[in-house]
PDB file of C-alpha atoms in Angstrom:
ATOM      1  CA  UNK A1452      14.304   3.331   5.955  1.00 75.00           C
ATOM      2  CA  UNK A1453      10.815   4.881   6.171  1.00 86.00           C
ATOM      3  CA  UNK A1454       8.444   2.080   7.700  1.00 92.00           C
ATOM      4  CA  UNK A1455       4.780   2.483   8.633  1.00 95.00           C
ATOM      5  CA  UNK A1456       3.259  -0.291  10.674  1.00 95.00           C
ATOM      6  CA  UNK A1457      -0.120  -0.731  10.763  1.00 96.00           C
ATOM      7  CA  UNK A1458      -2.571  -2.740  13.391  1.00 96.00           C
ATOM      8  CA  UNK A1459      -6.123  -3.075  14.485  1.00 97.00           C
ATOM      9  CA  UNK A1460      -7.799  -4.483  11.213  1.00 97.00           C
ATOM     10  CA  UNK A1461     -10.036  -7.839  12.104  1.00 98.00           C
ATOM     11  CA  UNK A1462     -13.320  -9.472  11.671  1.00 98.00           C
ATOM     12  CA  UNK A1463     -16.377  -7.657  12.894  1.00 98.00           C
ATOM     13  CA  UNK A1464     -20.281  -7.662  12.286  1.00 98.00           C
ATOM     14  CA  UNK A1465     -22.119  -4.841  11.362  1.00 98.00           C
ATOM     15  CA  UNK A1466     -22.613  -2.116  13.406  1.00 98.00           C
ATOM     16  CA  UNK A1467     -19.424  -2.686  15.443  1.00 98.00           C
ATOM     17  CA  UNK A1468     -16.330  -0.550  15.719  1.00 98.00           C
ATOM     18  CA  UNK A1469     -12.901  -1.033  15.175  1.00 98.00           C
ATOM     19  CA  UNK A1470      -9.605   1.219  15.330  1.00 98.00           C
ATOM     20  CA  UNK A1471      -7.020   1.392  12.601  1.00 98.00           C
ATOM     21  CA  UNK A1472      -3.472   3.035  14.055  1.00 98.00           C
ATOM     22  CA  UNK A1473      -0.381   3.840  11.715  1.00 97.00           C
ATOM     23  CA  UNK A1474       3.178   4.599  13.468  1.00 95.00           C
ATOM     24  CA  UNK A1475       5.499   6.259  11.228  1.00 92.00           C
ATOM     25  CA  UNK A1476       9.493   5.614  11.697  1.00 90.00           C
ATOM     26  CA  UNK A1477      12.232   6.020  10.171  1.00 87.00           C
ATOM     27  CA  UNK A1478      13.677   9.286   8.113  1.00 80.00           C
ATOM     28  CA  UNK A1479      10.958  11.489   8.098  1.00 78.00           C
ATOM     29  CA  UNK A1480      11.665  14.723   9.690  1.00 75.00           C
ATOM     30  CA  UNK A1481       8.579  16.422   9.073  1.00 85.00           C
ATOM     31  CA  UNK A1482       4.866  14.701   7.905  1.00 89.00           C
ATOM     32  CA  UNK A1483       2.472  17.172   5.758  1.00 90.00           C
ATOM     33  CA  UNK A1484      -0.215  14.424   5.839  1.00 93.00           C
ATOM     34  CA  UNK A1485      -0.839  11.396   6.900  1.00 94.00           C
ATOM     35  CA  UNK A1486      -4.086   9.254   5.592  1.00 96.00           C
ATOM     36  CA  UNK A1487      -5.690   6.108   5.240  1.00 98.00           C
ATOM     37  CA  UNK A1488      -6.837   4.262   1.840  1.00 98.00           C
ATOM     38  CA  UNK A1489      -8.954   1.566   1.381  1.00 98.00           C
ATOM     39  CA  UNK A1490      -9.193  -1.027  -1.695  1.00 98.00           C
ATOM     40  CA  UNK A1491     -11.562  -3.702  -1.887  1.00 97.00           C
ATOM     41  CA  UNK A1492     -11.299  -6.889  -4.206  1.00 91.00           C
ATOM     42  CA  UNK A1493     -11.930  -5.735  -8.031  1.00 93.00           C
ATOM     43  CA  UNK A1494     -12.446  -1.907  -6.944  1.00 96.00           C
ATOM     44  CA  UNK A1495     -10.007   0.641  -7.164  1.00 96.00           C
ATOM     45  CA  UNK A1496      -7.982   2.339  -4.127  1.00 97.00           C
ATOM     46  CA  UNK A1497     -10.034   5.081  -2.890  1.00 97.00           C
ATOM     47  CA  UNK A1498      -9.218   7.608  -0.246  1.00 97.00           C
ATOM     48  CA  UNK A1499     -10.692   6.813   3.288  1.00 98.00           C
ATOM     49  CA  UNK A1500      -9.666   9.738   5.213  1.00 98.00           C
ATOM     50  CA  UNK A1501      -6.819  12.090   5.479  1.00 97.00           C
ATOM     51  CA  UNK A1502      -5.269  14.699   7.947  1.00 95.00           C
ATOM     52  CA  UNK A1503      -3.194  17.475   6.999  1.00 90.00           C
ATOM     53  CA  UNK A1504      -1.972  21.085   7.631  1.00 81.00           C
ATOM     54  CA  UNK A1505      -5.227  22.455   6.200  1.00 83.00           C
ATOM     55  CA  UNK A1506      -7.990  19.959   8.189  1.00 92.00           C
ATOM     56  CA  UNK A1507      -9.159  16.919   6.897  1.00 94.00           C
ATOM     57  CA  UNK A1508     -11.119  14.886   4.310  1.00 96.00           C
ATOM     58  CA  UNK A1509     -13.465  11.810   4.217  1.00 98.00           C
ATOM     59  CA  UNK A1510     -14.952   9.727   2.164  1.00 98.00           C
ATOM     60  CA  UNK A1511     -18.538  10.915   1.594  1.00 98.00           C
ATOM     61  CA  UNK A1512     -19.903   7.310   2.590  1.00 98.00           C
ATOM     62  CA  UNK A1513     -18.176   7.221   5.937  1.00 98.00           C
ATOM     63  CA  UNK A1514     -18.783  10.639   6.813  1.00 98.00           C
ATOM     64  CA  UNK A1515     -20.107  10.710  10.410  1.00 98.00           C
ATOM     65  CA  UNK A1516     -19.404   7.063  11.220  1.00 98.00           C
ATOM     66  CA  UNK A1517     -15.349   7.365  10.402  1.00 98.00           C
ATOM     67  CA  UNK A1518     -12.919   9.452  12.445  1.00 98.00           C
ATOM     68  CA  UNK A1519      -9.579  10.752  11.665  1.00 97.00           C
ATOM     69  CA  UNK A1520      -6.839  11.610  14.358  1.00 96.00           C
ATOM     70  CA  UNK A1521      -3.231  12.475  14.335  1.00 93.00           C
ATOM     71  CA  UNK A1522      -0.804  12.060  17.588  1.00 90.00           C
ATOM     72  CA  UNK A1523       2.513  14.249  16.233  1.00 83.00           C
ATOM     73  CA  UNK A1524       4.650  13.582  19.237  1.00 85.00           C
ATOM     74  CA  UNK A1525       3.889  10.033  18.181  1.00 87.00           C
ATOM     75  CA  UNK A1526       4.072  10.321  14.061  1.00 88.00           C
ATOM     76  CA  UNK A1527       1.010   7.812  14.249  1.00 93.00           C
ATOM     77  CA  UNK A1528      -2.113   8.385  12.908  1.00 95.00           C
ATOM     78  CA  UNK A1529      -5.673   6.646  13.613  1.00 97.00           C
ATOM     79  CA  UNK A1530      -8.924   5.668  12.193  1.00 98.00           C
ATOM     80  CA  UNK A1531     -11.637   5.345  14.454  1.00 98.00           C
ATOM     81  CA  UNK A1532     -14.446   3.231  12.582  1.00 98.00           C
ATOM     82  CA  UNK A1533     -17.787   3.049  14.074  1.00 98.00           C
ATOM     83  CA  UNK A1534     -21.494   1.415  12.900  1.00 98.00           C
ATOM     84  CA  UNK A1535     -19.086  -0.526  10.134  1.00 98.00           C
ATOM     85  CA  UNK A1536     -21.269  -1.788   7.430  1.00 98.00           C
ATOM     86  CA  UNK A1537     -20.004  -4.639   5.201  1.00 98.00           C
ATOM     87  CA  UNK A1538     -19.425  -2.682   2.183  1.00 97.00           C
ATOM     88  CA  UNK A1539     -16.403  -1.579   4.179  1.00 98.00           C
ATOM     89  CA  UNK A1540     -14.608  -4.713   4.180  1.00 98.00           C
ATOM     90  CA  UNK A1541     -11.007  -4.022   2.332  1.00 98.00           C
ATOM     91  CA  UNK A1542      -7.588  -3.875   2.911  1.00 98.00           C
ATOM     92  CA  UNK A1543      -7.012  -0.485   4.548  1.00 98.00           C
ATOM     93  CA  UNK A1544      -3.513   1.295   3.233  1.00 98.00           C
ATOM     94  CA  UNK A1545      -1.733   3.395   5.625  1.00 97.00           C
ATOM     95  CA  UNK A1546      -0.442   6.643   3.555  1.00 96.00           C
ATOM     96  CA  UNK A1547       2.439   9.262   4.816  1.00 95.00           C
ATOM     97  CA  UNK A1548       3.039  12.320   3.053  1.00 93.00           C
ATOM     98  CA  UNK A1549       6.543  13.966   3.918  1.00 89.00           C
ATOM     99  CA  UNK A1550       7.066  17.336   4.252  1.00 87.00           C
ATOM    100  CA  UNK A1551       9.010  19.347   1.608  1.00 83.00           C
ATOM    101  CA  UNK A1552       9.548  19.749  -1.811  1.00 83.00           C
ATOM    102  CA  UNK A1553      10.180  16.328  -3.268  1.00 80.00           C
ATOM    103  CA  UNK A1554       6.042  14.997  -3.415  1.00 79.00           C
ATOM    104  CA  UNK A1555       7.386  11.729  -1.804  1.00 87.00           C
ATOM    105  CA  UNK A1556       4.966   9.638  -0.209  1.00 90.00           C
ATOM    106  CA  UNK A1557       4.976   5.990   1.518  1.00 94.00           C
ATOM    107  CA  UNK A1558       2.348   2.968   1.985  1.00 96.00           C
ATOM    108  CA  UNK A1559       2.058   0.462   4.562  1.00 97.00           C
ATOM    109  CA  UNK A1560       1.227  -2.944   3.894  1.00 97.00           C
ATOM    110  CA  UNK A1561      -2.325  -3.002   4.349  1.00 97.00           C
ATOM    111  CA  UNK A1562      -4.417  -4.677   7.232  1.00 97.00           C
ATOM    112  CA  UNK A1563      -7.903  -6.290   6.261  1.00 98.00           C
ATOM    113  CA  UNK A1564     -10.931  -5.315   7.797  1.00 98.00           C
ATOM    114  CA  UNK A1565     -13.949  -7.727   7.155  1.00 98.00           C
ATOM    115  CA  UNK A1566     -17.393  -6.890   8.304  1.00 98.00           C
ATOM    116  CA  UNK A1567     -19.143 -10.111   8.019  1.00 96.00           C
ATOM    117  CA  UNK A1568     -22.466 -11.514  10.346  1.00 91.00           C
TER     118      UNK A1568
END
């Protein structure tokens, strides 16, 4: 029942912007975290960003270019991606981390951001 619906992946050039967003439904009472993952074709999944009770983390490479924000009253959670560079083309992962004792966590299907001149 949990979905998480992700939008605002597209084609850009370098040095351009784009926002990821992530809306969380379903049967989550409570969300510890909520993140974003990236994996590009032959690399492994690698953590982009993530919010949770404690702060945040990045991804050294996208540190001051990459932005992470949480709306609660909304369960969504955004990326704001600025001066994009074309080794960040990948499919971007939405990731939700419930709160409470069971370590479940849930993935959205992915939306592909190419940065291509």
């Amino acid at each position: 029942q949990v979905q998480l619906v992700e939008s605002g992946g597209g084609v850009v050039q370098p040095g351009g912007s784009l926002r990821l967003s992530c809306a969380a439904s379903g049967s989550i009472s409570s969300i510890y975290a909520m993140g974003w993952y990236r994996q590009a074709p032959g690399k492994q999944r690698e953590l982009v960003a993530r919010i949770f009770s404690g702060g945040w983390a990045y991804l050294d490479s996208v540190k001051g270019r990459f932005t992470i924000s949480r709306d609660k009253t909304k369960n969504t959670v955004s990326l704001q991606m600025n001066s994009l560079k074309p080794e960040d083309t990948a499919v971007y992962y939405c990731n939700v981390v419930p709160d409470g004792p069971d370590g479940m966590n849930y993935w959205g299907k992915g939306t592909l951001v190419t940065v291509s001149s």
